[in-house]
Amino acid sequence: MCFALSSDFQEKSGQIAHIDQDASNDAVENLVWLCLPHHDAYDSRTSQSKGYTAVEIFRYRELLHSR
């Protein structure tokens, strides 16, 4: 997401996220590396702000892979 949103290729601490948010689904297509702030933003569900969607995560991952 850092690359897709900001063209940022800097090394960052992060975690592997499950795109469908099902921790039991370890299919490669369902996994993406997210920096810690973006992982928190993706996994959090607040009533005040809309988080990132799975469609956005897939699109951002494809942008990075195509680069």
PDB file of N, CA and C in Angstrom:
ATOM      1  N   MET A   1       0.816  -1.186   0.000  1.00  0.00           N
ATOM      2  CA  MET A   1       0.000   0.000   0.000  1.00  0.00           C
ATOM      3  C   MET A   1       0.858   1.246   0.000  1.00  0.00           C
ATOM      4  N   CYS A   2       1.989   1.192   0.680  1.00  0.00           N
ATOM      5  CA  CYS A   2       2.877   2.359   0.704  1.00  0.00           C
ATOM      6  C   CYS A   2       3.305   2.730  -0.716  1.00  0.00           C
ATOM      7  N   PHE A   3       3.615   1.712  -1.526  1.00  0.00           N
ATOM      8  CA  PHE A   3       4.018   1.981  -2.906  1.00  0.00           C
ATOM      9  C   PHE A   3       2.847   2.547  -3.706  1.00  0.00           C
ATOM     10  N   ALA A   4       1.687   1.895  -3.627  1.00  0.00           N
ATOM     11  CA  ALA A   4       0.542   2.308  -4.436  1.00  0.00           C
ATOM     12  C   ALA A   4       0.043   3.700  -4.061  1.00  0.00           C
ATOM     13  N   LEU A   5       0.077   4.026  -2.792  1.00  0.00           N
ATOM     14  CA  LEU A   5      -0.461   5.309  -2.347  1.00  0.00           C
ATOM     15  C   LEU A   5       0.558   6.438  -2.388  1.00  0.00           C
ATOM     16  N   SER A   6       1.862   6.102  -2.230  1.00  0.00           N
ATOM     17  CA  SER A   6       2.865   7.157  -2.105  1.00  0.00           C
ATOM     18  C   SER A   6       4.139   6.913  -2.895  1.00  0.00           C
ATOM     19  N   SER A   7       4.178   5.885  -3.738  1.00  0.00           N
ATOM     20  CA  SER A   7       5.390   5.502  -4.459  1.00  0.00           C
ATOM     21  C   SER A   7       6.560   5.298  -3.504  1.00  0.00           C
ATOM     22  N   ASP A   8       6.285   4.753  -2.353  1.00  0.00           N
ATOM     23  CA  ASP A   8       7.273   4.578  -1.283  1.00  0.00           C
ATOM     24  C   ASP A   8       7.801   3.148  -1.303  1.00  0.00           C
ATOM     25  N   PHE A   9       9.096   2.999  -1.635  1.00  0.00           N
ATOM     26  CA  PHE A   9       9.755   1.694  -1.666  1.00  0.00           C
ATOM     27  C   PHE A   9      10.662   1.476  -0.457  1.00  0.00           C
ATOM     28  N   GLN A  10      10.590   2.343   0.543  1.00  0.00           N
ATOM     29  CA  GLN A  10      11.450   2.225   1.713  1.00  0.00           C
ATOM     30  C   GLN A  10      11.123   0.966   2.511  1.00  0.00           C
ATOM     31  N   GLU A  11      12.146   0.368   3.115  1.00  0.00           N
ATOM     32  CA  GLU A  11      11.948  -0.799   3.970  1.00  0.00           C
ATOM     33  C   GLU A  11      11.178  -0.393   5.216  1.00  0.00           C
ATOM     34  N   LYS A  12      10.238  -1.244   5.612  1.00  0.00           N
ATOM     35  CA  LYS A  12       9.416  -0.942   6.775  1.00  0.00           C
ATOM     36  C   LYS A  12       9.162  -2.210   7.580  1.00  0.00           C
ATOM     37  N   SER A  13       8.874  -2.033   8.851  1.00  0.00           N
ATOM     38  CA  SER A  13       8.390  -3.149   9.654  1.00  0.00           C
ATOM     39  C   SER A  13       6.940  -3.404   9.258  1.00  0.00           C
ATOM     40  N   GLY A  14       6.566  -4.672   9.255  1.00  0.00           N
ATOM     41  CA  GLY A  14       5.199  -4.978   8.875  1.00  0.00           C
ATOM     42  C   GLY A  14       4.829  -6.404   9.213  1.00  0.00           C
ATOM     43  N   GLN A  15       3.692  -6.816   8.682  1.00  0.00           N
ATOM     44  CA  GLN A  15       3.162  -8.147   8.929  1.00  0.00           C
ATOM     45  C   GLN A  15       2.443  -8.634   7.688  1.00  0.00           C
ATOM     46  N   ILE A  16       2.307  -9.950   7.605  1.00  0.00           N
ATOM     47  CA  ILE A  16       1.492 -10.528   6.550  1.00  0.00           C
ATOM     48  C   ILE A  16       0.034 -10.422   6.974  1.00  0.00           C
ATOM     49  N   ALA A  17      -0.783  -9.893   6.097  1.00  0.00           N
ATOM     50  CA  ALA A  17      -2.213  -9.741   6.361  1.00  0.00           C
ATOM     51  C   ALA A  17      -2.999 -10.735   5.513  1.00  0.00           C
ATOM     52  N   HIS A  18      -4.096 -11.192   6.054  1.00  0.00           N
ATOM     53  CA  HIS A  18      -5.038 -12.041   5.319  1.00  0.00           C
ATOM     54  C   HIS A  18      -6.063 -11.113   4.678  1.00  0.00           C
ATOM     55  N   ILE A  19      -6.101 -11.075   3.359  1.00  0.00           N
ATOM     56  CA  ILE A  19      -6.958 -10.131   2.661  1.00  0.00           C
ATOM     57  C   ILE A  19      -8.422 -10.344   3.013  1.00  0.00           C
ATOM     58  N   ASP A  20      -8.834 -11.618   3.124  1.00  0.00           N
ATOM     59  CA  ASP A  20     -10.233 -11.875   3.481  1.00  0.00           C
ATOM     60  C   ASP A  20     -10.460 -11.822   4.996  1.00  0.00           C
ATOM     61  N   GLN A  21      -9.422 -11.490   5.737  1.00  0.00           N
ATOM     62  CA  GLN A  21      -9.431 -11.360   7.190  1.00  0.00           C
ATOM     63  C   GLN A  21      -9.819 -12.657   7.904  1.00  0.00           C
ATOM     64  N   ASP A  22      -9.564 -13.786   7.234  1.00  0.00           N
ATOM     65  CA  ASP A  22      -9.780 -15.119   7.811  1.00  0.00           C
ATOM     66  C   ASP A  22      -8.405 -15.730   8.047  1.00  0.00           C
ATOM     67  N   ALA A  23      -7.979 -15.758   9.318  1.00  0.00           N
ATOM     68  CA  ALA A  23      -6.635 -16.226   9.658  1.00  0.00           C
ATOM     69  C   ALA A  23      -6.401 -17.684   9.285  1.00  0.00           C
ATOM     70  N   SER A  24      -7.444 -18.449   9.035  1.00  0.00           N
ATOM     71  CA  SER A  24      -7.265 -19.852   8.655  1.00  0.00           C
ATOM     72  C   SER A  24      -7.044 -20.023   7.150  1.00  0.00           C
ATOM     73  N   ASN A  25      -7.226 -18.963   6.366  1.00  0.00           N
ATOM     74  CA  ASN A  25      -7.060 -19.024   4.911  1.00  0.00           C
ATOM     75  C   ASN A  25      -5.659 -18.544   4.549  1.00  0.00           C
ATOM     76  N   ASP A  26      -4.712 -19.491   4.475  1.00  0.00           N
ATOM     77  CA  ASP A  26      -3.322 -19.153   4.168  1.00  0.00           C
ATOM     78  C   ASP A  26      -2.966 -19.322   2.694  1.00  0.00           C
ATOM     79  N   ALA A  27      -3.955 -19.287   1.820  1.00  0.00           N
ATOM     80  CA  ALA A  27      -3.678 -19.358   0.382  1.00  0.00           C
ATOM     81  C   ALA A  27      -2.840 -18.144  -0.021  1.00  0.00           C
ATOM     82  N   VAL A  28      -1.845 -18.369  -0.864  1.00  0.00           N
ATOM     83  CA  VAL A  28      -0.943 -17.290  -1.282  1.00  0.00           C
ATOM     84  C   VAL A  28      -1.727 -16.101  -1.837  1.00  0.00           C
ATOM     85  N   GLU A  29      -2.792 -16.367  -2.572  1.00  0.00           N
ATOM     86  CA  GLU A  29      -3.590 -15.288  -3.167  1.00  0.00           C
ATOM     87  C   GLU A  29      -4.268 -14.432  -2.101  1.00  0.00           C
ATOM     88  N   ASN A  30      -4.377 -14.961  -0.886  1.00  0.00           N
ATOM     89  CA  ASN A  30      -5.067 -14.260   0.189  1.00  0.00           C
ATOM     90  C   ASN A  30      -4.099 -13.510   1.113  1.00  0.00           C
ATOM     91  N   LEU A  31      -2.810 -13.552   0.827  1.00  0.00           N
ATOM     92  CA  LEU A  31      -1.823 -12.944   1.720  1.00  0.00           C
ATOM     93  C   LEU A  31      -1.168 -11.729   1.077  1.00  0.00           C
ATOM     94  N   VAL A  32      -0.882 -10.741   1.897  1.00  0.00           N
ATOM     95  CA  VAL A  32      -0.209  -9.530   1.432  1.00  0.00           C
ATOM     96  C   VAL A  32       0.615  -8.969   2.588  1.00  0.00           C
ATOM     97  N   TRP A  33       1.792  -8.434   2.274  1.00  0.00           N
ATOM     98  CA  TRP A  33       2.634  -7.790   3.282  1.00  0.00           C
ATOM     99  C   TRP A  33       2.175  -6.347   3.413  1.00  0.00           C
ATOM    100  N   LEU A  34       1.873  -5.925   4.640  1.00  0.00           N
ATOM    101  CA  LEU A  34       1.486  -4.544   4.899  1.00  0.00           C
ATOM    102  C   LEU A  34       2.371  -3.974   6.002  1.00  0.00           C
ATOM    103  N   CYS A  35       2.755  -2.708   5.849  1.00  0.00           N
ATOM    104  CA  CYS A  35       3.466  -2.050   6.938  1.00  0.00           C
ATOM    105  C   CYS A  35       2.513  -2.001   8.136  1.00  0.00           C
ATOM    106  N   LEU A  36       3.067  -1.793   9.310  1.00  0.00           N
ATOM    107  CA  LEU A  36       2.236  -1.848  10.520  1.00  0.00           C
ATOM    108  C   LEU A  36       1.089  -0.827  10.520  1.00  0.00           C
ATOM    109  N   PRO A  37       1.323   0.432  10.141  1.00  0.00           N
ATOM    110  CA  PRO A  37       0.194   1.376  10.135  1.00  0.00           C
ATOM    111  C   PRO A  37      -0.904   0.979   9.136  1.00  0.00           C
ATOM    112  N   HIS A  38      -0.506   0.499   7.941  1.00  0.00           N
ATOM    113  CA  HIS A  38      -1.524   0.095   6.970  1.00  0.00           C
ATOM    114  C   HIS A  38      -2.224  -1.190   7.398  1.00  0.00           C
ATOM    115  N   HIS A  39      -1.506  -2.102   8.043  1.00  0.00           N
ATOM    116  CA  HIS A  39      -2.145  -3.319   8.547  1.00  0.00           C
ATOM    117  C   HIS A  39      -3.177  -2.954   9.612  1.00  0.00           C
ATOM    118  N   ASP A  40      -2.818  -2.072  10.518  1.00  0.00           N
ATOM    119  CA  ASP A  40      -3.767  -1.615  11.531  1.00  0.00           C
ATOM    120  C   ASP A  40      -4.983  -0.957  10.885  1.00  0.00           C
ATOM    121  N   ALA A  41      -4.735  -0.118   9.874  1.00  0.00           N
ATOM    122  CA  ALA A  41      -5.846   0.562   9.204  1.00  0.00           C
ATOM    123  C   ALA A  41      -6.752  -0.433   8.482  1.00  0.00           C
ATOM    124  N   TYR A  42      -6.162  -1.463   7.895  1.00  0.00           N
ATOM    125  CA  TYR A  42      -6.954  -2.456   7.175  1.00  0.00           C
ATOM    126  C   TYR A  42      -7.783  -3.306   8.128  1.00  0.00           C
ATOM    127  N   ASP A  43      -7.203  -3.705   9.246  1.00  0.00           N
ATOM    128  CA  ASP A  43      -7.895  -4.592  10.178  1.00  0.00           C
ATOM    129  C   ASP A  43      -8.865  -3.878  11.110  1.00  0.00           C
ATOM    130  N   SER A  44      -8.710  -2.575  11.288  1.00  0.00           N
ATOM    131  CA  SER A  44      -9.594  -1.894  12.232  1.00  0.00           C
ATOM    132  C   SER A  44     -10.934  -1.578  11.576  1.00  0.00           C
ATOM    133  N   ARG A  45     -11.938  -1.649  12.395  1.00  0.00           N
ATOM    134  CA  ARG A  45     -13.302  -1.350  11.955  1.00  0.00           C
ATOM    135  C   ARG A  45     -13.883  -0.318  12.906  1.00  0.00           C
ATOM    136  N   THR A  46     -13.951   0.911  12.440  1.00  0.00           N
ATOM    137  CA  THR A  46     -14.508   1.962  13.281  1.00  0.00           C
ATOM    138  C   THR A  46     -15.783   2.485  12.652  1.00  0.00           C
ATOM    139  N   SER A  47     -16.598   3.072  13.449  1.00  0.00           N
ATOM    140  CA  SER A  47     -17.846   3.642  12.930  1.00  0.00           C
ATOM    141  C   SER A  47     -17.615   5.031  12.344  1.00  0.00           C
ATOM    142  N   GLN A  48     -16.472   5.632  12.654  1.00  0.00           N
ATOM    143  CA  GLN A  48     -16.215   6.995  12.219  1.00  0.00           C
ATOM    144  C   GLN A  48     -15.518   7.103  10.866  1.00  0.00           C
ATOM    145  N   SER A  49     -14.773   6.083  10.492  1.00  0.00           N
ATOM    146  CA  SER A  49     -14.059   6.169   9.221  1.00  0.00           C
ATOM    147  C   SER A  49     -14.138   4.841   8.483  1.00  0.00           C
ATOM    148  N   LYS A  50     -14.075   4.941   7.182  1.00  0.00           N
ATOM    149  CA  LYS A  50     -14.124   3.746   6.343  1.00  0.00           C
ATOM    150  C   LYS A  50     -12.706   3.237   6.136  1.00  0.00           C
ATOM    151  N   GLY A  51     -12.475   1.958   6.383  1.00  0.00           N
ATOM    152  CA  GLY A  51     -11.157   1.372   6.189  1.00  0.00           C
ATOM    153  C   GLY A  51     -10.936   0.984   4.737  1.00  0.00           C
ATOM    154  N   TYR A  52      -9.822   0.360   4.475  1.00  0.00           N
ATOM    155  CA  TYR A  52      -9.514  -0.132   3.138  1.00  0.00           C
ATOM    156  C   TYR A  52     -10.319  -1.389   2.858  1.00  0.00           C
ATOM    157  N   THR A  53     -10.658  -1.602   1.600  1.00  0.00           N
ATOM    158  CA  THR A  53     -11.415  -2.788   1.213  1.00  0.00           C
ATOM    159  C   THR A  53     -10.470  -3.842   0.650  1.00  0.00           C
ATOM    160  N   ALA A  54     -10.948  -5.085   0.598  1.00  0.00           N
ATOM    161  CA  ALA A  54     -10.162  -6.171   0.008  1.00  0.00           C
ATOM    162  C   ALA A  54      -9.845  -5.864  -1.449  1.00  0.00           C
ATOM    163  N   VAL A  55     -10.774  -5.272  -2.168  1.00  0.00           N
ATOM    164  CA  VAL A  55     -10.552  -4.928  -3.581  1.00  0.00           C
ATOM    165  C   VAL A  55      -9.384  -3.949  -3.705  1.00  0.00           C
ATOM    166  N   GLU A  56      -9.321  -2.969  -2.815  1.00  0.00           N
ATOM    167  CA  GLU A  56      -8.206  -2.019  -2.838  1.00  0.00           C
ATOM    168  C   GLU A  56      -6.889  -2.726  -2.545  1.00  0.00           C
ATOM    169  N   ILE A  57      -6.877  -3.615  -1.571  1.00  0.00           N
ATOM    170  CA  ILE A  57      -5.652  -4.334  -1.216  1.00  0.00           C
ATOM    171  C   ILE A  57      -5.159  -5.160  -2.403  1.00  0.00           C
ATOM    172  N   PHE A  58      -6.068  -5.883  -3.065  1.00  0.00           N
ATOM    173  CA  PHE A  58      -5.692  -6.660  -4.256  1.00  0.00           C
ATOM    174  C   PHE A  58      -5.106  -5.744  -5.319  1.00  0.00           C
ATOM    175  N   ARG A  59      -5.750  -4.621  -5.579  1.00  0.00           N
ATOM    176  CA  ARG A  59      -5.293  -3.691  -6.626  1.00  0.00           C
ATOM    177  C   ARG A  59      -3.919  -3.128  -6.285  1.00  0.00           C
ATOM    178  N   TYR A  60      -3.708  -2.732  -5.037  1.00  0.00           N
ATOM    179  CA  TYR A  60      -2.417  -2.175  -4.627  1.00  0.00           C
ATOM    180  C   TYR A  60      -1.315  -3.226  -4.719  1.00  0.00           C
ATOM    181  N   ARG A  61      -1.636  -4.462  -4.352  1.00  0.00           N
ATOM    182  CA  ARG A  61      -0.643  -5.545  -4.451  1.00  0.00           C
ATOM    183  C   ARG A  61      -0.263  -5.759  -5.911  1.00  0.00           C
ATOM    184  N   GLU A  62      -1.223  -5.750  -6.814  1.00  0.00           N
ATOM    185  CA  GLU A  62      -0.943  -5.943  -8.238  1.00  0.00           C
ATOM    186  C   GLU A  62      -0.112  -4.796  -8.802  1.00  0.00           C
ATOM    187  N   LEU A  63      -0.365  -3.583  -8.354  1.00  0.00           N
ATOM    188  CA  LEU A  63       0.458  -2.447  -8.799  1.00  0.00           C
ATOM    189  C   LEU A  63       1.913  -2.646  -8.405  1.00  0.00           C
ATOM    190  N   LEU A  64       2.143  -3.096  -7.176  1.00  0.00           N
ATOM    191  CA  LEU A  64       3.506  -3.345  -6.727  1.00  0.00           C
ATOM    192  C   LEU A  64       4.142  -4.473  -7.519  1.00  0.00           C
ATOM    193  N   HIS A  65       3.421  -5.577  -7.714  1.00  0.00           N
ATOM    194  CA  HIS A  65       3.978  -6.708  -8.462  1.00  0.00           C
ATOM    195  C   HIS A  65       4.293  -6.333  -9.903  1.00  0.00           C
ATOM    196  N   SER A  66       3.467  -5.512 -10.510  1.00  0.00           N
ATOM    197  CA  SER A  66       3.725  -5.122 -11.902  1.00  0.00           C
ATOM    198  C   SER A  66       4.920  -4.184 -12.010  1.00  0.00           C
ATOM    199  N   ARG A  67       5.239  -3.469 -10.958  1.00  0.00           N
ATOM    200  CA  ARG A  67       6.382  -2.549 -10.941  1.00  0.00           C
ATOM    201  C   ARG A  67       7.659  -3.351 -10.872  1.00  0.00           C
TER     202      ARG A  67
END
